[in-house]
PDB file of C-alpha atoms in Angstrom:
ATOM      1  CA  MET A   1      35.981  -2.149  17.472  1.00 43.00           C
ATOM      2  CA  SER A   2      33.182  -4.502  16.762  1.00 44.00           C
ATOM      3  CA  ASP A   3      33.211  -7.440  14.277  1.00 45.00           C
ATOM      4  CA  VAL A   4      29.581  -6.798  13.369  1.00 42.00           C
ATOM      5  CA  SER A   5      29.072  -5.198  10.061  1.00 44.00           C
ATOM      6  CA  PRO A   6      26.337  -2.510   9.567  1.00 45.00           C
ATOM      7  CA  GLN A   7      24.720  -4.710   6.955  1.00 46.00           C
ATOM      8  CA  SER A   8      24.022  -7.408   9.742  1.00 51.00           C
ATOM      9  CA  ILE A   9      22.525  -4.806  12.015  1.00 65.00           C
ATOM     10  CA  HIS A  10      20.585  -2.976   9.317  1.00 72.00           C
ATOM     11  CA  PRO A  11      19.368  -5.162   6.482  1.00 80.00           C
ATOM     12  CA  ALA A  12      19.835  -3.325   3.199  1.00 76.00           C
ATOM     13  CA  ALA A  13      17.067  -2.619   0.784  1.00 77.00           C
ATOM     14  CA  THR A  14      17.790  -4.424  -2.547  1.00 81.00           C
ATOM     15  CA  ALA A  15      15.615  -2.164  -4.788  1.00 84.00           C
ATOM     16  CA  GLU A  16      17.258   1.297  -4.535  1.00 83.00           C
ATOM     17  CA  VAL A  17      18.254   4.380  -6.558  1.00 85.00           C
ATOM     18  CA  ALA A  18      21.517   6.151  -5.630  1.00 83.00           C
ATOM     19  CA  GLY A  19      21.435   4.523  -2.200  1.00 79.00           C
ATOM     20  CA  HIS A  20      17.757   5.335  -1.503  1.00 85.00           C
ATOM     21  CA  PRO A  21      15.240   2.568  -1.142  1.00 89.00           C
ATOM     22  CA  ILE A  22      12.474   2.708  -3.743  1.00 92.00           C
ATOM     23  CA  HIS A  23       9.685   1.020  -1.753  1.00 93.00           C
ATOM     24  CA  PRO A  24       9.275   3.719   0.812  1.00 91.00           C
ATOM     25  CA  MET A  25       9.430   6.454  -1.936  1.00 94.00           C
ATOM     26  CA  LEU A  26       6.386   4.861  -3.623  1.00 97.00           C
ATOM     27  CA  VAL A  27       4.339   3.911  -0.585  1.00 97.00           C
ATOM     28  CA  PRO A  28       2.568   7.352  -0.104  1.00 97.00           C
ATOM     29  CA  ILE A  29       0.953   7.419  -3.555  1.00 98.00           C
ATOM     30  CA  PRO A  30      -1.262   4.290  -3.287  1.00 98.00           C
ATOM     31  CA  ILE A  31      -2.181   5.250   0.276  1.00 98.00           C
ATOM     32  CA  ALA A  32      -3.276   8.725  -0.810  1.00 98.00           C
ATOM     33  CA  CYS A  33      -5.136   7.380  -3.775  1.00 98.00           C
ATOM     34  CA  PHE A  34      -6.996   4.613  -1.920  1.00 98.00           C
ATOM     35  CA  THR A  35      -7.831   7.014   0.975  1.00 98.00           C
ATOM     36  CA  GLY A  36      -9.018   9.513  -1.640  1.00 98.00           C
ATOM     37  CA  ALA A  37     -11.151   6.839  -3.263  1.00 98.00           C
ATOM     38  CA  LEU A  38     -12.917   6.212   0.062  1.00 98.00           C
ATOM     39  CA  LEU A  39     -13.557   9.878   0.549  1.00 98.00           C
ATOM     40  CA  THR A  40     -14.895  10.349  -2.927  1.00 98.00           C
ATOM     41  CA  ASP A  41     -17.065   7.291  -2.553  1.00 98.00           C
ATOM     42  CA  ILE A  42     -18.488   8.725   0.589  1.00 98.00           C
ATOM     43  CA  ALA A  43     -19.059  12.093  -1.237  1.00 98.00           C
ATOM     44  CA  TYR A  44     -20.797  10.252  -4.097  1.00 97.00           C
ATOM     45  CA  VAL A  45     -23.157   8.367  -1.713  1.00 97.00           C
ATOM     46  CA  VAL A  46     -24.057  11.612   0.093  1.00 97.00           C
ATOM     47  CA  THR A  47     -24.367  13.838  -3.016  1.00 97.00           C
ATOM     48  CA  ALA A  48     -25.134  11.479  -5.921  1.00 95.00           C
ATOM     49  CA  GLU A  49     -22.935  13.782  -8.035  1.00 96.00           C
ATOM     50  CA  ILE A  50     -21.374  11.656 -10.776  1.00 96.00           C
ATOM     51  CA  MET A  51     -18.051  13.561 -10.624  1.00 96.00           C
ATOM     52  CA  TRP A  52     -17.317  11.835  -7.229  1.00 97.00           C
ATOM     53  CA  ALA A  53     -17.721   8.451  -8.757  1.00 97.00           C
ATOM     54  CA  ASN A  54     -15.499   9.394 -11.596  1.00 96.00           C
ATOM     55  CA  PHE A  55     -12.860  10.638  -9.097  1.00 97.00           C
ATOM     56  CA  SER A  56     -13.013   7.371  -7.285  1.00 98.00           C
ATOM     57  CA  ALA A  57     -12.537   5.381 -10.444  1.00 97.00           C
ATOM     58  CA  TRP A  58      -9.407   7.397 -11.416  1.00 98.00           C
ATOM     59  CA  LEU A  59      -8.076   7.267  -7.834  1.00 98.00           C
ATOM     60  CA  LEU A  60      -8.336   3.561  -7.834  1.00 98.00           C
ATOM     61  CA  VAL A  61      -6.584   3.138 -11.234  1.00 98.00           C
ATOM     62  CA  VAL A  62      -3.699   5.408 -10.294  1.00 98.00           C
ATOM     63  CA  GLY A  63      -3.492   3.754  -6.797  1.00 98.00           C
ATOM     64  CA  VAL A  64      -3.425   0.246  -8.246  1.00 98.00           C
ATOM     65  CA  PHE A  65      -0.846   1.249 -10.820  1.00 98.00           C
ATOM     66  CA  PHE A  66       1.548   2.648  -8.151  1.00 98.00           C
ATOM     67  CA  GLY A  67       0.533  -0.184  -5.858  1.00 98.00           C
ATOM     68  CA  VAL A  68       1.778  -2.687  -8.175  1.00 98.00           C
ATOM     69  CA  LEU A  69       5.068  -0.688  -8.657  1.00 98.00           C
ATOM     70  CA  THR A  70       5.373  -0.434  -4.868  1.00 97.00           C
ATOM     71  CA  ALA A  71       4.752  -4.121  -4.488  1.00 98.00           C
ATOM     72  CA  ILE A  72       7.367  -5.009  -6.984  1.00 97.00           C
ATOM     73  CA  ALA A  73       9.945  -2.802  -5.198  1.00 96.00           C
ATOM     74  CA  GLY A  74       8.928  -4.436  -1.890  1.00 95.00           C
ATOM     75  CA  LEU A  75       9.122  -7.882  -3.292  1.00 96.00           C
ATOM     76  CA  ILE A  76      12.542  -7.194  -4.541  1.00 95.00           C
ATOM     77  CA  ASP A  77      13.647  -6.047  -1.084  1.00 93.00           C
ATOM     78  CA  PHE A  78      11.791  -9.017   0.514  1.00 94.00           C
ATOM     79  CA  PHE A  79      13.178 -11.775  -1.664  1.00 95.00           C
ATOM     80  CA  GLY A  80      16.626 -10.023  -2.344  1.00 93.00           C
ATOM     81  CA  ASN A  81      17.783 -10.046   1.258  1.00 90.00           C
ATOM     82  CA  ARG A  82      17.065 -12.943   3.696  1.00 93.00           C
ATOM     83  CA  LEU A  83      17.702 -10.562   6.617  1.00 92.00           C
ATOM     84  CA  VAL A  84      14.668  -8.599   5.505  1.00 92.00           C
ATOM     85  CA  ARG A  85      12.531 -11.683   5.412  1.00 93.00           C
ATOM     86  CA  SER A  86      13.745 -12.832   8.865  1.00 93.00           C
ATOM     87  CA  GLN A  87      12.279  -9.835  10.614  1.00 94.00           C
ATOM     88  CA  THR A  88       9.109 -10.434  12.465  1.00 94.00           C
ATOM     89  CA  PRO A  89       6.871  -7.881  10.893  1.00 96.00           C
ATOM     90  CA  ALA A  90       7.981  -8.769   7.282  1.00 96.00           C
ATOM     91  CA  TRP A  91       5.576 -11.483   6.391  1.00 97.00           C
ATOM     92  CA  PRO A  92       2.419  -9.785   7.963  1.00 98.00           C
ATOM     93  CA  HIS A  93       3.495  -6.583   6.139  1.00 98.00           C
ATOM     94  CA  LEU A  94       3.726  -8.464   2.806  1.00 97.00           C
ATOM     95  CA  LEU A  95       0.511 -10.405   3.149  1.00 98.00           C
ATOM     96  CA  GLY A  96      -1.575  -7.467   4.467  1.00 98.00           C
ATOM     97  CA  ASN A  97      -0.423  -5.246   1.614  1.00 98.00           C
ATOM     98  CA  ALA A  98      -1.130  -8.023  -0.847  1.00 98.00           C
ATOM     99  CA  VAL A  99      -4.707  -8.225   0.453  1.00 98.00           C
ATOM    100  CA  ALA A 100      -5.153  -4.505   0.223  1.00 98.00           C
ATOM    101  CA  LEU A 101      -3.779  -4.410  -3.336  1.00 98.00           C
ATOM    102  CA  LEU A 102      -6.143  -7.290  -4.309  1.00 98.00           C
ATOM    103  CA  LEU A 103      -9.119  -5.545  -2.801  1.00 98.00           C
ATOM    104  CA  ALA A 104      -8.156  -2.351  -4.609  1.00 98.00           C
ATOM    105  CA  ILE A 105      -7.904  -4.172  -7.958  1.00 98.00           C
ATOM    106  CA  PHE A 106     -11.285  -5.814  -7.441  1.00 98.00           C
ATOM    107  CA  ASN A 107     -12.661  -2.361  -6.373  1.00 98.00           C
ATOM    108  CA  ALA A 108     -11.297  -0.794  -9.518  1.00 98.00           C
ATOM    109  CA  ALA A 109     -13.106  -3.393 -11.506  1.00 97.00           C
ATOM    110  CA  ILE A 110     -16.322  -2.756  -9.548  1.00 97.00           C
ATOM    111  CA  HIS A 111     -15.918   1.019 -10.241  1.00 97.00           C
ATOM    112  CA  THR A 112     -16.123   0.363 -14.046  1.00 95.00           C
ATOM    113  CA  ARG A 113     -19.923  -0.107 -13.673  1.00 92.00           C
ATOM    114  CA  ASP A 114     -22.344   2.743 -13.867  1.00 89.00           C
ATOM    115  CA  ALA A 115     -22.013   5.281 -11.084  1.00 80.00           C
ATOM    116  CA  TRP A 116     -24.578   4.171  -8.486  1.00 84.00           C
ATOM    117  CA  THR A 117     -23.827   0.453  -8.721  1.00 91.00           C
ATOM    118  CA  SER A 118     -19.974   1.130  -8.827  1.00 93.00           C
ATOM    119  CA  VAL A 119     -20.069   2.803  -5.496  1.00 95.00           C
ATOM    120  CA  TRP A 120     -23.055   1.600  -3.473  1.00 94.00           C
ATOM    121  CA  PRO A 121     -22.679  -0.743  -1.625  1.00 95.00           C
ATOM    122  CA  MET A 122     -19.737  -2.838  -2.835  1.00 96.00           C
ATOM    123  CA  GLY A 123     -17.402  -0.016  -4.008  1.00 97.00           C
ATOM    124  CA  LEU A 124     -17.725   1.777  -0.677  1.00 98.00           C
ATOM    125  CA  VAL A 125     -17.264  -1.343   1.336  1.00 98.00           C
ATOM    126  CA  LEU A 126     -14.122  -2.355  -0.666  1.00 98.00           C
ATOM    127  CA  SER A 127     -12.691   1.144  -0.312  1.00 98.00           C
ATOM    128  CA  ALA A 128     -13.222   1.099   3.390  1.00 98.00           C
ATOM    129  CA  LEU A 129     -11.739  -2.333   3.777  1.00 98.00           C
ATOM    130  CA  THR A 130      -8.767  -1.381   1.815  1.00 98.00           C
ATOM    131  CA  VAL A 131      -8.159   1.789   3.846  1.00 98.00           C
ATOM    132  CA  LEU A 132      -8.744  -0.012   7.180  1.00 98.00           C
ATOM    133  CA  ILE A 133      -5.855  -2.510   6.269  1.00 98.00           C
ATOM    134  CA  LEU A 134      -3.344   0.279   5.515  1.00 98.00           C
ATOM    135  CA  PRO A 135      -2.637   1.672   9.014  1.00 98.00           C
ATOM    136  CA  ILE A 136      -1.887  -1.883  10.180  1.00 98.00           C
ATOM    137  CA  THR A 137       0.498  -2.613   7.258  1.00 98.00           C
ATOM    138  CA  GLY A 138       1.915   0.840   7.630  1.00 97.00           C
ATOM    139  CA  TRP A 139       2.606   0.179  11.307  1.00 97.00           C
ATOM    140  CA  LEU A 140       4.381  -2.986  10.311  1.00 97.00           C
ATOM    141  CA  GLY A 141       6.409  -1.196   7.637  1.00 95.00           C
ATOM    142  CA  TRP A 142       7.306   1.420  10.270  1.00 95.00           C
ATOM    143  CA  ALA A 143       8.541  -1.294  12.566  1.00 95.00           C
ATOM    144  CA  LEU A 144      10.680  -2.831   9.750  1.00 93.00           C
ATOM    145  CA  VAL A 145      12.332   0.577   9.272  1.00 90.00           C
ATOM    146  CA  TYR A 146      12.556   2.076  12.598  1.00 90.00           C
ATOM    147  CA  ARG A 147      12.795  -0.903  14.938  1.00 92.00           C
ATOM    148  CA  HIS A 148      14.709  -3.388  12.690  1.00 89.00           C
ATOM    149  CA  GLY A 149      16.644  -0.854  10.563  1.00 86.00           C
ATOM    150  CA  VAL A 150      15.602  -2.340   7.079  1.00 87.00           C
ATOM    151  CA  GLY A 151      16.948   0.061   4.390  1.00 79.00           C
ATOM    152  CA  VAL A 152      18.547   2.368   6.944  1.00 75.00           C
ATOM    153  CA  ALA A 153      22.051   3.474   6.264  1.00 66.00           C
ATOM    154  CA  ARG A 154      24.253   4.351   9.242  1.00 57.00           C
TER     155      ARG A 154
END
């Protein structure tokens, strides 16, 4: 029998509902919205159909809203358990996602302009930068869960 508790091997998520971590439940929503905003920005640039610019603006608003909720849950986990903070990918994951969320907030503000100036060129560039950050921070989040066992119950 080992003296090592499961909590020391697998750092627990602090923000959870019925034993399920909240942060990973929310993560797909902003990812889908920010990726969708990039795709609809591209569609607008190609077609000049106002509908695509409107879709981008709404996707950004929903993505930012759920991104903030996701960030709150992530920060509760991050600051609520020092074992989470001590994992190598934790800080780059937090900082990368903070940059992506700030870019998306700025992009949502840019998308409040009239259609053409809301998308071309700054809106499209901000959408692309945001989406380019997400695979990196996603990989780091994956490492936190699957390599370091953050939030994993065993």
